[in-house]
GROMACS .gro file of C-alpha atoms in nm:
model
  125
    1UNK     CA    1   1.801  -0.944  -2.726
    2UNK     CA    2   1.723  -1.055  -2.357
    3UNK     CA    3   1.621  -0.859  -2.126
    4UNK     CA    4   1.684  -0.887  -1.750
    5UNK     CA    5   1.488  -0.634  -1.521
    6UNK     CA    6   1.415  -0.676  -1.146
    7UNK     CA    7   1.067  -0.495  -0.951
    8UNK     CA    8   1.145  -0.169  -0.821
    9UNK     CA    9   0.794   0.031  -0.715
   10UNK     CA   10   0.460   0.018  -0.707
   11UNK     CA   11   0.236   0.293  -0.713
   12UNK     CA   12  -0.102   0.432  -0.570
   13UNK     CA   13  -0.229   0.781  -0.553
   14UNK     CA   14  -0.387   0.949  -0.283
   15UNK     CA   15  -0.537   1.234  -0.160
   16UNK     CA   16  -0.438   1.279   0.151
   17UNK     CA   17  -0.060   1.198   0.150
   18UNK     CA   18  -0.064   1.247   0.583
   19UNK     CA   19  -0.304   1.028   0.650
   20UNK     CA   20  -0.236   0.727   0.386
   21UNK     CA   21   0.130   0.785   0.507
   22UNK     CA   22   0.025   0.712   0.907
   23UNK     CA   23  -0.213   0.405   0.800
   24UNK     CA   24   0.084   0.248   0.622
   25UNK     CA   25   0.318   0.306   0.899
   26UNK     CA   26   0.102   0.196   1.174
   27UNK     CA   27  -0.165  -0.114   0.985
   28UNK     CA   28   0.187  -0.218   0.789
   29UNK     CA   29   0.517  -0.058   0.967
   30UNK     CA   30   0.651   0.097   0.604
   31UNK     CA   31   0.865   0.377   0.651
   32UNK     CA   32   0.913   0.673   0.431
   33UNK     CA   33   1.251   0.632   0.212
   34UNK     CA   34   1.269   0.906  -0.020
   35UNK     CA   35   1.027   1.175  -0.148
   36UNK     CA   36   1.046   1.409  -0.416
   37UNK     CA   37   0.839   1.730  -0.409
   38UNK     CA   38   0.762   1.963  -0.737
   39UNK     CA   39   0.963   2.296  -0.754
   40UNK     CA   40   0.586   2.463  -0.826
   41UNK     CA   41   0.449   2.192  -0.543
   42UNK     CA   42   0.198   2.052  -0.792
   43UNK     CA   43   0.350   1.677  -0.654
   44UNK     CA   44   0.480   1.539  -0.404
   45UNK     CA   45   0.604   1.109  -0.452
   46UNK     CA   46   0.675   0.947  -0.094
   47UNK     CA   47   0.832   0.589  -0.149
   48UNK     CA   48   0.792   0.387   0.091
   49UNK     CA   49   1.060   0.068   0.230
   50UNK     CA   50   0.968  -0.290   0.423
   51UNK     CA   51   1.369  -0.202   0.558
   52UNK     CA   52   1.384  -0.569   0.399
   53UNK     CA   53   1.388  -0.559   0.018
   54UNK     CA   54   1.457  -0.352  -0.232
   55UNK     CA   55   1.098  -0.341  -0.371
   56UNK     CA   56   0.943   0.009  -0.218
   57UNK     CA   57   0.561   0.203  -0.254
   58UNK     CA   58   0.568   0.527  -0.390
   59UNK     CA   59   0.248   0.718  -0.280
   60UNK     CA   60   0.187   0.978  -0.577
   61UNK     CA   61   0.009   1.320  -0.443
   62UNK     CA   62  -0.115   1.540  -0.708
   63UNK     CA   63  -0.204   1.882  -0.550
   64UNK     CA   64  -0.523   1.970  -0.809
   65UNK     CA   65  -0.694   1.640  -0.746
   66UNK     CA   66  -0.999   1.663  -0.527
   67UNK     CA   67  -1.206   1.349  -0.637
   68UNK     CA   68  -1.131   0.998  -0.521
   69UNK     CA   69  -0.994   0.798  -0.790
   70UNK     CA   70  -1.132   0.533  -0.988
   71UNK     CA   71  -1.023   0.228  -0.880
   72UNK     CA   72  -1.206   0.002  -1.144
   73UNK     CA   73  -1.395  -0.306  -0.987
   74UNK     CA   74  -1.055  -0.367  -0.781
   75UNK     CA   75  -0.913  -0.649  -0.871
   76UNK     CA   76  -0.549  -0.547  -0.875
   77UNK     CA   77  -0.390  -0.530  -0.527
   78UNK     CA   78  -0.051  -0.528  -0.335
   79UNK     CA   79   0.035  -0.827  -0.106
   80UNK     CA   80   0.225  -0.806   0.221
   81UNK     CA   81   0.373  -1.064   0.415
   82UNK     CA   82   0.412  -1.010   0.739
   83UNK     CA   83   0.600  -1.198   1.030
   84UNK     CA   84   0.551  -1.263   1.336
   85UNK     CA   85   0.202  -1.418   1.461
   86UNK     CA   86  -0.045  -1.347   1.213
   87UNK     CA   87  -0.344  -1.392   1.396
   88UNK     CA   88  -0.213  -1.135   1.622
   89UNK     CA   89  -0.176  -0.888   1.361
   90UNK     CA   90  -0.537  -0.993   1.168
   91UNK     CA   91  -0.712  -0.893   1.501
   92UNK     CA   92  -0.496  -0.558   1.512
   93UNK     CA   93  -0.624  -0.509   1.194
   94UNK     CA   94  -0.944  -0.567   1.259
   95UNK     CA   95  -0.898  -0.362   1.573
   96UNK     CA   96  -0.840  -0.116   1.266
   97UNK     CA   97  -1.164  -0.111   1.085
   98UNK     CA   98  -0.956  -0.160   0.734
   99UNK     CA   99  -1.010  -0.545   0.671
  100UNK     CA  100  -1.250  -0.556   0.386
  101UNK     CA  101  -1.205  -0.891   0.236
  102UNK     CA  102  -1.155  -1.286   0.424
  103UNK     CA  103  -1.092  -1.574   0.299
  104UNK     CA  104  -1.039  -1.810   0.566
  105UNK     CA  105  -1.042  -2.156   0.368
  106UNK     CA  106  -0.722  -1.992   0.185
  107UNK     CA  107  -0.577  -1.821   0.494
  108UNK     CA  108  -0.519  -1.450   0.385
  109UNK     CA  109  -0.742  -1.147   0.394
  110UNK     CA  110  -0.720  -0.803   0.277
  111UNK     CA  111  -0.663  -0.467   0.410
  112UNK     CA  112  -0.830  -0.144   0.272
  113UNK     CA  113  -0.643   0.161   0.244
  114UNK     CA  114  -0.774   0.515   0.308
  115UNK     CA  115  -0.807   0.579  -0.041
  116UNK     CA  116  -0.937   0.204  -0.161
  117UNK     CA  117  -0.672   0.038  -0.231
  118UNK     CA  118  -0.689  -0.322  -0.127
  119UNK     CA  119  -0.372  -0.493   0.042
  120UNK     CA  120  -0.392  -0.878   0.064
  121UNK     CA  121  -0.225  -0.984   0.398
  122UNK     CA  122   0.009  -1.348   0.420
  123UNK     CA  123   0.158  -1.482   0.706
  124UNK     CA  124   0.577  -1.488   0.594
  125UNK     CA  125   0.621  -1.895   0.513
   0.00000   0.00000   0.00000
């Protein structure tokens, strides 16, 4: 059997769906998509679009979590690619206080979320 699957989502959890929803829309320009909320509210998922692909970012938000979430030693991450000129938007984001990682010999860096999550930032090619 072969099988043929595409990406759809990926997923981080937060604990403050408001204010990991305004980061992404203002250090990234995402836009919420969809959301689906829990009939007893004990979840809400927010998936988030580039307007570009189909890939999307669902933000989970579990109503009984209080603690920050373990995020290992980090090295998984989401990469963005964003247009227009990059240097522009690294010193927006730096503007931003959420750059946490540079590599300038390899030309990215990375973005930190409100909850840790670390977003690697390309120029489109």
């Amino acid at each position: 059997m072969k099988i043929n699957s595409r990406f759809d989502h990926f997923n981080f959890n937060v604990l403050d769906l408001e204010k990991s929803l305004a980061f992404y829309e203002k250090a990234l320009g995402l836009k919420e998509l969809r959301r689906k909320e829990a009939g007893d509210g004990s979840f809400i998922l927010v998936y988030l679009t580039d307007g570009q692909t189909g890939f999307s970012l669902e933000l989970t938000w579990l109503r009984d979590r209080t603690e920050a979430y373990d995020l290992g030693e980090c090295e998984f991450h989401l990469c963005m690619r964003v247009a227009g000129n990059y240097d522009e938007v690294h010193s927006f984001h730096r503007e931003m206080g959420c750059i946490c990682f540079e590599n300038t010999d390899m030309g990215l860096y990375f973005i930190e979320d409100p909850d840790g999550y670390w977003i690697e930032i390309l120029p489109v090619e």
